[in-house]
């Protein structure tokens, strides 16, 4: 029992150190981030918090899964923006229209869901919002993919150069097959 206790204490201490290290890293990132970029990231985090609170307040597995997916995608977009501030201008519509509208829809859903009587209009509106969440998730996934476009181009270019160099050196499978035939 004592051994388990000491192991648990060590694990707790290690977890605490990791959290402190993570917080220190985030603080360093904040200090190194230009103010205009940090402003966008802070606003994005506010939207994420609102989405998360809505997810907590709205019961239901299916809609919760959709909202959780949205949280993850949007979080990844902002993580990318923090590492690559040059994409911030590409997030203008996300920040000024899509996220505010998303929060507004989630607030409306939450309000309708709390009504004791779920009439035809409320049910139809809730269904429409649920369907719109699917559309928003697809759009946010495309946006996330687009913020990685430059990296994808760089990778593709690097791979092309690598294939060319390997072929020139006679180190690709096709070249080995040709050498065996000779």
PDB file of C-alpha atoms in Angstrom:
ATOM      1  CA  UNK A   1       0.000   0.000   0.000  1.00  0.00           C
ATOM      2  CA  UNK A   2       2.820   2.357   0.878  1.00  0.00           C
ATOM      3  CA  UNK A   3       4.501   1.576  -2.460  1.00  0.00           C
ATOM      4  CA  UNK A   4       1.290   2.436  -4.314  1.00  0.00           C
ATOM      5  CA  UNK A   5       1.026   5.634  -2.289  1.00  0.00           C
ATOM      6  CA  UNK A   6       4.569   6.739  -3.190  1.00  0.00           C
ATOM      7  CA  UNK A   7       4.018   5.864  -6.855  1.00  0.00           C
ATOM      8  CA  UNK A   8       0.816   7.894  -6.887  1.00  0.00           C
ATOM      9  CA  UNK A   9       2.583  10.828  -5.227  1.00  0.00           C
ATOM     10  CA  UNK A  10       5.380  10.670  -7.821  1.00  0.00           C
ATOM     11  CA  UNK A  11       2.842  10.525 -10.646  1.00  0.00           C
ATOM     12  CA  UNK A  12       0.978  13.535  -9.236  1.00  0.00           C
ATOM     13  CA  UNK A  13       4.214  15.486  -8.864  1.00  0.00           C
ATOM     14  CA  UNK A  14       5.266  14.607 -12.408  1.00  0.00           C
ATOM     15  CA  UNK A  15       1.862  15.678 -13.747  1.00  0.00           C
ATOM     16  CA  UNK A  16       2.104  18.943 -11.831  1.00  0.00           C
ATOM     17  CA  UNK A  17       5.571  19.617 -13.293  1.00  0.00           C
ATOM     18  CA  UNK A  18       4.315  18.880 -16.814  1.00  0.00           C
ATOM     19  CA  UNK A  19       1.394  21.283 -16.354  1.00  0.00           C
ATOM     20  CA  UNK A  20       3.718  24.003 -15.054  1.00  0.00           C
ATOM     21  CA  UNK A  21       6.043  23.430 -18.011  1.00  0.00           C
ATOM     22  CA  UNK A  22       3.076  23.648 -20.420  1.00  0.00           C
ATOM     23  CA  UNK A  23       1.850  26.875 -18.793  1.00  0.00           C
ATOM     24  CA  UNK A  24       5.335  28.393 -18.955  1.00  0.00           C
ATOM     25  CA  UNK A  25       5.567  27.476 -22.642  1.00  0.00           C
ATOM     26  CA  UNK A  26       2.184  29.083 -23.326  1.00  0.00           C
ATOM     27  CA  UNK A  27       3.275  32.221 -21.487  1.00  0.00           C
ATOM     28  CA  UNK A  28       6.495  32.378 -23.561  1.00  0.00           C
ATOM     29  CA  UNK A  29       4.425  32.005 -26.732  1.00  0.00           C
ATOM     30  CA  UNK A  30       2.143  34.847 -25.612  1.00  0.00           C
ATOM     31  CA  UNK A  31       5.105  37.120 -24.944  1.00  0.00           C
ATOM     32  CA  UNK A  32       6.689  36.315 -28.322  1.00  0.00           C
ATOM     33  CA  UNK A  33       3.430  36.778 -30.235  1.00  0.00           C
ATOM     34  CA  UNK A  34       2.770  40.180 -31.819  1.00  0.00           C
ATOM     35  CA  UNK A  35      -0.135  42.015 -30.107  1.00  0.00           C
ATOM     36  CA  UNK A  36      -2.431  41.946 -33.160  1.00  0.00           C
ATOM     37  CA  UNK A  37      -1.934  38.190 -33.495  1.00  0.00           C
ATOM     38  CA  UNK A  38      -2.490  37.643 -29.778  1.00  0.00           C
ATOM     39  CA  UNK A  39      -5.700  39.681 -30.018  1.00  0.00           C
ATOM     40  CA  UNK A  40      -7.043  37.329 -32.708  1.00  0.00           C
ATOM     41  CA  UNK A  41      -5.974  34.277 -30.694  1.00  0.00           C
ATOM     42  CA  UNK A  42      -7.624  35.635 -27.537  1.00  0.00           C
ATOM     43  CA  UNK A  43     -10.846  36.341 -29.420  1.00  0.00           C
ATOM     44  CA  UNK A  44     -10.689  32.851 -30.910  1.00  0.00           C
ATOM     45  CA  UNK A  45     -10.245  31.344 -27.453  1.00  0.00           C
ATOM     46  CA  UNK A  46     -13.302  33.277 -26.265  1.00  0.00           C
ATOM     47  CA  UNK A  47     -15.335  31.721 -29.072  1.00  0.00           C
ATOM     48  CA  UNK A  48     -13.961  28.296 -28.178  1.00  0.00           C
ATOM     49  CA  UNK A  49     -14.964  28.810 -24.543  1.00  0.00           C
ATOM     50  CA  UNK A  50     -18.500  29.797 -25.585  1.00  0.00           C
ATOM     51  CA  UNK A  51     -18.775  26.756 -27.845  1.00  0.00           C
ATOM     52  CA  UNK A  52     -17.513  24.529 -25.042  1.00  0.00           C
ATOM     53  CA  UNK A  53     -19.999  25.984 -22.554  1.00  0.00           C
ATOM     54  CA  UNK A  54     -22.816  25.384 -25.041  1.00  0.00           C
ATOM     55  CA  UNK A  55     -21.651  21.811 -25.468  1.00  0.00           C
ATOM     56  CA  UNK A  56     -21.790  21.326 -21.695  1.00  0.00           C
ATOM     57  CA  UNK A  57     -25.249  22.905 -21.477  1.00  0.00           C
ATOM     58  CA  UNK A  58     -26.840  21.004 -24.384  1.00  0.00           C
ATOM     59  CA  UNK A  59     -27.660  17.371 -23.642  1.00  0.00           C
ATOM     60  CA  UNK A  60     -27.683  14.736 -26.349  1.00  0.00           C
ATOM     61  CA  UNK A  61     -24.931  12.519 -27.663  1.00  0.00           C
ATOM     62  CA  UNK A  62     -25.340  13.290 -31.346  1.00  0.00           C
ATOM     63  CA  UNK A  63     -25.261  17.075 -31.067  1.00  0.00           C
ATOM     64  CA  UNK A  64     -22.534  16.894 -28.433  1.00  0.00           C
ATOM     65  CA  UNK A  65     -20.368  14.895 -30.831  1.00  0.00           C
ATOM     66  CA  UNK A  66     -20.905  17.531 -33.535  1.00  0.00           C
ATOM     67  CA  UNK A  67     -20.021  20.373 -31.175  1.00  0.00           C
ATOM     68  CA  UNK A  68     -16.974  18.501 -29.827  1.00  0.00           C
ATOM     69  CA  UNK A  69     -15.776  17.933 -33.392  1.00  0.00           C
ATOM     70  CA  UNK A  70     -16.195  21.641 -34.067  1.00  0.00           C
ATOM     71  CA  UNK A  71     -14.228  22.541 -30.937  1.00  0.00           C
ATOM     72  CA  UNK A  72     -11.374  20.292 -32.027  1.00  0.00           C
ATOM     73  CA  UNK A  73     -11.238  21.667 -35.569  1.00  0.00           C
ATOM     74  CA  UNK A  74     -11.395  25.314 -34.494  1.00  0.00           C
ATOM     75  CA  UNK A  75      -8.791  24.687 -31.795  1.00  0.00           C
ATOM     76  CA  UNK A  76      -6.440  23.205 -34.412  1.00  0.00           C
ATOM     77  CA  UNK A  77      -6.992  26.241 -36.655  1.00  0.00           C
ATOM     78  CA  UNK A  78      -5.953  28.583 -33.841  1.00  0.00           C
ATOM     79  CA  UNK A  79      -2.981  26.402 -32.899  1.00  0.00           C
ATOM     80  CA  UNK A  80      -1.835  26.683 -36.501  1.00  0.00           C
ATOM     81  CA  UNK A  81      -2.407  30.453 -36.442  1.00  0.00           C
ATOM     82  CA  UNK A  82      -0.268  30.790 -33.332  1.00  0.00           C
ATOM     83  CA  UNK A  83       2.608  28.904 -34.967  1.00  0.00           C
ATOM     84  CA  UNK A  84       2.116  30.631 -38.341  1.00  0.00           C
ATOM     85  CA  UNK A  85       0.750  34.163 -37.764  1.00  0.00           C
ATOM     86  CA  UNK A  86       0.896  34.843 -41.505  1.00  0.00           C
ATOM     87  CA  UNK A  87      -2.411  32.944 -41.868  1.00  0.00           C
ATOM     88  CA  UNK A  88      -4.270  35.350 -39.535  1.00  0.00           C
ATOM     89  CA  UNK A  89      -5.648  37.431 -42.460  1.00  0.00           C
ATOM     90  CA  UNK A  90      -7.156  34.226 -43.891  1.00  0.00           C
ATOM     91  CA  UNK A  91      -9.213  33.848 -40.704  1.00  0.00           C
ATOM     92  CA  UNK A  92     -11.100  37.133 -41.093  1.00  0.00           C
ATOM     93  CA  UNK A  93     -14.434  35.570 -42.125  1.00  0.00           C
ATOM     94  CA  UNK A  94     -14.071  32.852 -39.504  1.00  0.00           C
ATOM     95  CA  UNK A  95     -13.589  35.463 -36.777  1.00  0.00           C
ATOM     96  CA  UNK A  96     -16.069  38.076 -37.938  1.00  0.00           C
ATOM     97  CA  UNK A  97     -18.894  35.950 -39.270  1.00  0.00           C
ATOM     98  CA  UNK A  98     -18.726  32.163 -38.961  1.00  0.00           C
ATOM     99  CA  UNK A  99     -17.824  31.859 -35.269  1.00  0.00           C
ATOM    100  CA  UNK A 100     -20.179  34.605 -34.045  1.00  0.00           C
ATOM    101  CA  UNK A 101     -23.015  33.047 -36.073  1.00  0.00           C
ATOM    102  CA  UNK A 102     -22.122  29.598 -34.743  1.00  0.00           C
ATOM    103  CA  UNK A 103     -22.279  30.851 -31.147  1.00  0.00           C
ATOM    104  CA  UNK A 104     -25.605  32.558 -31.883  1.00  0.00           C
ATOM    105  CA  UNK A 105     -27.045  29.304 -33.289  1.00  0.00           C
ATOM    106  CA  UNK A 106     -25.793  27.299 -30.308  1.00  0.00           C
ATOM    107  CA  UNK A 107     -27.316  29.836 -27.914  1.00  0.00           C
ATOM    108  CA  UNK A 108     -30.648  29.581 -29.751  1.00  0.00           C
ATOM    109  CA  UNK A 109     -30.484  25.778 -29.661  1.00  0.00           C
ATOM    110  CA  UNK A 110     -29.710  25.853 -25.951  1.00  0.00           C
ATOM    111  CA  UNK A 111     -32.660  28.167 -25.289  1.00  0.00           C
ATOM    112  CA  UNK A 112     -35.061  26.048 -27.349  1.00  0.00           C
ATOM    113  CA  UNK A 113     -33.813  22.852 -25.758  1.00  0.00           C
ATOM    114  CA  UNK A 114     -34.682  24.205 -22.301  1.00  0.00           C
ATOM    115  CA  UNK A 115     -38.324  24.757 -23.209  1.00  0.00           C
ATOM    116  CA  UNK A 116     -40.623  22.369 -21.337  1.00  0.00           C
ATOM    117  CA  UNK A 117     -42.833  21.879 -24.391  1.00  0.00           C
ATOM    118  CA  UNK A 118     -41.053  20.962 -27.614  1.00  0.00           C
ATOM    119  CA  UNK A 119     -43.550  22.020 -30.279  1.00  0.00           C
ATOM    120  CA  UNK A 120     -43.229  21.541 -34.015  1.00  0.00           C
ATOM    121  CA  UNK A 121     -41.437  24.868 -34.597  1.00  0.00           C
ATOM    122  CA  UNK A 122     -38.887  24.240 -31.855  1.00  0.00           C
ATOM    123  CA  UNK A 123     -38.174  20.723 -33.079  1.00  0.00           C
ATOM    124  CA  UNK A 124     -37.813  21.900 -36.682  1.00  0.00           C
ATOM    125  CA  UNK A 125     -35.490  24.739 -35.685  1.00  0.00           C
ATOM    126  CA  UNK A 126     -33.354  22.429 -33.556  1.00  0.00           C
ATOM    127  CA  UNK A 127     -33.090  19.937 -36.425  1.00  0.00           C
ATOM    128  CA  UNK A 128     -32.087  22.742 -38.797  1.00  0.00           C
ATOM    129  CA  UNK A 129     -29.363  23.898 -36.391  1.00  0.00           C
ATOM    130  CA  UNK A 130     -28.081  20.319 -36.025  1.00  0.00           C
ATOM    131  CA  UNK A 131     -27.856  19.999 -39.827  1.00  0.00           C
ATOM    132  CA  UNK A 132     -26.113  23.376 -40.026  1.00  0.00           C
ATOM    133  CA  UNK A 133     -23.508  22.162 -37.516  1.00  0.00           C
ATOM    134  CA  UNK A 134     -22.603  19.404 -39.988  1.00  0.00           C
ATOM    135  CA  UNK A 135     -22.181  22.008 -42.725  1.00  0.00           C
ATOM    136  CA  UNK A 136     -20.097  24.240 -40.451  1.00  0.00           C
ATOM    137  CA  UNK A 137     -17.860  21.323 -39.477  1.00  0.00           C
ATOM    138  CA  UNK A 138     -17.232  20.541 -43.142  1.00  0.00           C
ATOM    139  CA  UNK A 139     -16.425  24.198 -43.818  1.00  0.00           C
ATOM    140  CA  UNK A 140     -14.115  24.433 -40.807  1.00  0.00           C
ATOM    141  CA  UNK A 141     -12.360  21.215 -41.895  1.00  0.00           C
ATOM    142  CA  UNK A 142     -11.748  22.763 -45.328  1.00  0.00           C
ATOM    143  CA  UNK A 143     -10.431  25.915 -43.665  1.00  0.00           C
ATOM    144  CA  UNK A 144      -8.106  23.848 -41.486  1.00  0.00           C
ATOM    145  CA  UNK A 145      -6.901  22.022 -44.579  1.00  0.00           C
ATOM    146  CA  UNK A 146      -6.320  25.304 -46.398  1.00  0.00           C
ATOM    147  CA  UNK A 147      -4.152  26.729 -43.595  1.00  0.00           C
ATOM    148  CA  UNK A 148      -1.833  23.769 -44.183  1.00  0.00           C
ATOM    149  CA  UNK A 149      -1.663  24.398 -47.946  1.00  0.00           C
ATOM    150  CA  UNK A 150       1.777  26.035 -47.898  1.00  0.00           C
ATOM    151  CA  UNK A 151       3.167  23.163 -45.837  1.00  0.00           C
ATOM    152  CA  UNK A 152       1.637  20.644 -48.235  1.00  0.00           C
ATOM    153  CA  UNK A 153       3.252  22.430 -51.177  1.00  0.00           C
ATOM    154  CA  UNK A 154       6.608  22.469 -49.407  1.00  0.00           C
ATOM    155  CA  UNK A 155       6.350  18.760 -48.600  1.00  0.00           C
ATOM    156  CA  UNK A 156       5.347  17.919 -52.154  1.00  0.00           C
ATOM    157  CA  UNK A 157       8.239  19.948 -53.509  1.00  0.00           C
ATOM    158  CA  UNK A 158      10.699  18.317 -51.100  1.00  0.00           C
ATOM    159  CA  UNK A 159       9.461  14.846 -52.053  1.00  0.00           C
ATOM    160  CA  UNK A 160       9.807  15.616 -55.750  1.00  0.00           C
ATOM    161  CA  UNK A 161      13.399  16.803 -55.240  1.00  0.00           C
ATOM    162  CA  UNK A 162      14.150  13.733 -53.123  1.00  0.00           C
ATOM    163  CA  UNK A 163      12.799  11.366 -55.790  1.00  0.00           C
ATOM    164  CA  UNK A 164      14.854  13.126 -58.453  1.00  0.00           C
ATOM    165  CA  UNK A 165      18.051  12.927 -56.383  1.00  0.00           C
ATOM    166  CA  UNK A 166      17.494   9.257 -55.552  1.00  0.00           C
ATOM    167  CA  UNK A 167      16.878   8.440 -59.208  1.00  0.00           C
ATOM    168  CA  UNK A 168      20.011  10.346 -60.259  1.00  0.00           C
ATOM    169  CA  UNK A 169      22.015   8.326 -57.740  1.00  0.00           C
ATOM    170  CA  UNK A 170      20.459   5.077 -58.979  1.00  0.00           C
ATOM    171  CA  UNK A 171      18.868   4.391 -55.591  1.00  0.00           C
ATOM    172  CA  UNK A 172      15.210   3.913 -56.521  1.00  0.00           C
ATOM    173  CA  UNK A 173      13.454   0.575 -57.065  1.00  0.00           C
ATOM    174  CA  UNK A 174      13.060   1.190 -60.794  1.00  0.00           C
ATOM    175  CA  UNK A 175      16.785   1.721 -61.140  1.00  0.00           C
ATOM    176  CA  UNK A 176      17.572  -1.445 -59.164  1.00  0.00           C
ATOM    177  CA  UNK A 177      15.249  -3.449 -61.431  1.00  0.00           C
ATOM    178  CA  UNK A 178      16.993  -2.049 -64.524  1.00  0.00           C
ATOM    179  CA  UNK A 179      20.401  -2.896 -63.064  1.00  0.00           C
ATOM    180  CA  UNK A 180      19.367  -6.512 -62.369  1.00  0.00           C
ATOM    181  CA  UNK A 181      18.226  -7.000 -65.988  1.00  0.00           C
ATOM    182  CA  UNK A 182      21.599  -5.847 -67.308  1.00  0.00           C
TER     183      UNK A 182
END
